[in-house]
């Protein structure tokens, strides 16, 4: 079966590098499914969940926004921040969510509320990815 090479990197680290069957990414305009031999593409990403599948294996990664580029049989994700599901500190994300909600309700300017909203979306993406993996482990 055809595969496509996926690299997910941040300024700090390589989060994922390997061949996969499909990538489902949180595109700015909605979920984006990318199979091997997809046409060239460059797009921005929202905070959300990125899923990479290889055979029966599935990797879940929380993405905090960034860019995705599709090259001939290669996908590069340059993420603002990204964590594999098992790396996510749930208590930290819950605290960040609460802080962002408080900041959102007390924000004095559009700039402050935009920052709080972005922080809220990052925290929600982390919690959703962590929750999904926890649910799976129970099955
Ligand atoms: P916080 O307020 O908790 O720092 P944040 O959304 O402001 O959250 P970022 O600026 O997006 O954090 O990320 C800073 C670094 O911390 C990145 O390396 C990111 O991967 C990591 N990080 C942030 N939140 C978590 C978390 N809940 N679990 C694991 N790593 C995290």
Short mmCIF file of N, CA and C in Angstrom, two decimals, residues 40-98:
data_model
loop_
_atom_site.label_atom_id
_atom_site.label_comp_id
_atom_site.label_asym_id
_atom_site.label_seq_id
_atom_site.Cartn_x
_atom_site.Cartn_y
_atom_site.Cartn_z
N UNK A 40 0.00 19.16 -4.57
CA UNK A 40 0.75 20.12 -3.74
C UNK A 40 -0.22 21.11 -3.09
N UNK A 41 0.12 21.50 -1.87
CA UNK A 41 -0.81 22.32 -1.09
C UNK A 41 -0.04 23.01 0.03
N UNK A 42 -0.46 24.23 0.34
CA UNK A 42 0.12 24.92 1.51
C UNK A 42 -1.05 25.57 2.22
N UNK A 43 -1.19 25.31 3.51
CA UNK A 43 -2.32 25.89 4.23
C UNK A 43 -1.95 26.15 5.68
N UNK A 44 -2.74 27.00 6.32
CA UNK A 44 -2.52 27.23 7.75
C UNK A 44 -3.37 26.23 8.55
N UNK A 45 -2.95 25.99 9.78
CA UNK A 45 -3.67 25.05 10.64
C UNK A 45 -4.26 25.79 11.83
N UNK A 46 -5.41 25.30 12.30
CA UNK A 46 -6.00 25.81 13.54
C UNK A 46 -5.52 24.93 14.69
N UNK A 47 -5.81 25.36 15.90
CA UNK A 47 -5.57 24.48 17.05
C UNK A 47 -6.54 23.31 16.94
N UNK A 48 -6.06 22.10 17.09
CA UNK A 48 -6.94 20.94 16.98
C UNK A 48 -6.15 19.65 17.00
N UNK A 49 -6.84 18.61 16.54
CA UNK A 49 -6.27 17.27 16.61
C UNK A 49 -5.75 16.84 15.24
N UNK A 50 -4.54 16.34 15.20
CA UNK A 50 -4.02 15.76 13.96
C UNK A 50 -3.95 14.25 14.17
N UNK A 51 -4.48 13.51 13.19
CA UNK A 51 -4.46 12.05 13.27
C UNK A 51 -3.59 11.52 12.13
N UNK A 52 -2.65 10.66 12.45
CA UNK A 52 -1.84 10.01 11.42
C UNK A 52 -2.04 8.50 11.59
N UNK A 53 -2.40 7.83 10.48
CA UNK A 53 -2.64 6.38 10.57
C UNK A 53 -1.63 5.63 9.73
N UNK A 54 -1.15 4.53 10.31
CA UNK A 54 -0.29 3.63 9.55
C UNK A 54 -0.71 2.21 9.86
N UNK A 55 -1.29 1.53 8.88
CA UNK A 55 -1.85 0.19 9.14
C UNK A 55 -2.86 0.30 10.25
N UNK A 56 -2.68 -0.51 11.30
CA UNK A 56 -3.64 -0.47 12.41
C UNK A 56 -3.22 0.52 13.49
N UNK A 57 -2.06 1.15 13.29
CA UNK A 57 -1.58 2.13 14.28
C UNK A 57 -2.16 3.50 14.01
N UNK A 58 -2.49 4.22 15.09
CA UNK A 58 -3.01 5.57 14.94
C UNK A 58 -2.28 6.48 15.92
N UNK A 59 -1.75 7.60 15.42
CA UNK A 59 -1.05 8.56 16.27
C UNK A 59 -1.92 9.80 16.39
N UNK A 60 -2.16 10.23 17.63
CA UNK A 60 -2.97 11.43 17.86
C UNK A 60 -2.05 12.51 18.39
N UNK A 61 -2.13 13.68 17.76
CA UNK A 61 -1.23 14.77 18.14
C UNK A 61 -2.04 16.06 18.26
N UNK A 62 -1.85 16.77 19.38
CA UNK A 62 -2.51 18.07 19.56
C UNK A 62 -1.63 19.11 18.87
N UNK A 63 -2.25 19.90 18.00
CA UNK A 63 -1.52 20.94 17.24
C UNK A 63 -2.07 22.29 17.71
N UNK A 64 -1.16 23.25 17.92
CA UNK A 64 -1.62 24.57 18.39
C UNK A 64 -1.71 25.61 17.28
N UNK A 65 -1.75 25.16 16.04
CA UNK A 65 -1.74 26.07 14.89
C UNK A 65 -0.41 25.99 14.19
N UNK A 66 -0.33 26.54 13.00
CA UNK A 66 0.93 26.50 12.23
C UNK A 66 0.64 26.38 10.75
N UNK A 67 1.56 25.71 10.05
CA UNK A 67 1.44 25.55 8.60
C UNK A 67 1.55 24.08 8.22
N UNK A 68 0.87 23.74 7.13
CA UNK A 68 1.01 22.39 6.58
C UNK A 68 1.33 22.53 5.10
N UNK A 69 2.36 21.80 4.66
CA UNK A 69 2.71 21.83 3.25
C UNK A 69 2.72 20.41 2.71
N UNK A 70 2.08 20.23 1.54
CA UNK A 70 2.14 18.93 0.87
C UNK A 70 3.06 19.08 -0.34
N UNK A 71 4.12 18.27 -0.36
CA UNK A 71 5.07 18.21 -1.47
C UNK A 71 4.91 16.84 -2.11
N UNK A 72 5.60 16.55 -3.23
CA UNK A 72 5.45 15.22 -3.81
C UNK A 72 5.74 14.12 -2.77
N UNK A 73 4.70 13.45 -2.41
CA UNK A 73 4.73 12.37 -1.42
C UNK A 73 5.42 12.68 -0.10
N UNK A 74 5.25 13.93 0.33
CA UNK A 74 5.82 14.36 1.61
C UNK A 74 4.89 15.40 2.23
N UNK A 75 4.65 15.28 3.52
CA UNK A 75 3.82 16.27 4.23
C UNK A 75 4.68 16.86 5.35
N UNK A 76 4.74 18.19 5.39
CA UNK A 76 5.52 18.85 6.45
C UNK A 76 4.56 19.71 7.26
N UNK A 77 4.56 19.50 8.56
CA UNK A 77 3.76 20.34 9.45
C UNK A 77 4.74 21.14 10.31
N UNK A 78 4.65 22.47 10.19
CA UNK A 78 5.44 23.37 11.05
C UNK A 78 4.47 23.90 12.08
N UNK A 79 4.52 23.34 13.27
CA UNK A 79 3.50 23.67 14.27
C UNK A 79 4.02 24.70 15.27
N UNK A 80 3.12 25.58 15.74
CA UNK A 80 3.50 26.52 16.80
C UNK A 80 3.89 25.72 18.05
N UNK A 81 3.09 24.74 18.37
CA UNK A 81 3.40 23.77 19.43
C UNK A 81 2.65 22.50 19.07
N UNK A 82 3.18 21.36 19.46
CA UNK A 82 2.52 20.08 19.16
C UNK A 82 2.95 19.07 20.20
N UNK A 83 2.00 18.25 20.64
CA UNK A 83 2.31 17.21 21.63
C UNK A 83 1.63 15.92 21.21
N UNK A 84 2.36 14.82 21.30
CA UNK A 84 1.72 13.52 21.13
C UNK A 84 0.77 13.30 22.30
N UNK A 85 -0.27 12.53 22.07
CA UNK A 85 -1.31 12.35 23.10
C UNK A 85 -0.71 11.96 24.45
N UNK A 86 0.27 11.05 24.42
CA UNK A 86 0.81 10.54 25.69
C UNK A 86 1.70 11.55 26.41
N UNK A 87 2.06 12.64 25.72
CA UNK A 87 2.91 13.67 26.34
C UNK A 87 2.08 14.75 27.03
N UNK A 88 0.77 14.72 26.80
CA UNK A 88 -0.05 15.84 27.27
C UNK A 88 -0.27 15.77 28.78
N UNK A 89 0.02 16.89 29.43
CA UNK A 89 -0.20 17.03 30.86
C UNK A 89 -1.62 17.59 31.03
N UNK A 90 -2.54 16.69 31.44
CA UNK A 90 -3.96 17.07 31.46
C UNK A 90 -4.23 18.17 32.49
N UNK A 91 -3.61 18.05 33.67
CA UNK A 91 -3.83 19.07 34.72
C UNK A 91 -3.38 20.44 34.23
N UNK A 92 -2.26 20.46 33.52
CA UNK A 92 -1.75 21.74 33.00
C UNK A 92 -2.73 22.32 31.95
N UNK A 93 -3.25 21.46 31.09
CA UNK A 93 -4.18 21.94 30.06
C UNK A 93 -5.49 22.42 30.71
N UNK A 94 -5.92 21.71 31.77
CA UNK A 94 -7.15 22.16 32.45
C UNK A 94 -6.94 23.52 33.10
N UNK A 95 -5.76 23.69 33.72
CA UNK A 95 -5.45 24.98 34.35
C UNK A 95 -5.38 26.08 33.29
N UNK A 96 -4.78 25.76 32.14
CA UNK A 96 -4.65 26.75 31.05
C UNK A 96 -6.05 27.11 30.53
N UNK A 97 -6.93 26.11 30.46
CA UNK A 97 -8.29 26.36 29.97
C UNK A 97 -9.02 27.32 30.91
N UNK A 98 -8.90 27.04 32.22
CA UNK A 98 -9.58 27.87 33.21
C UNK A 98 -9.04 29.30 33.17
#
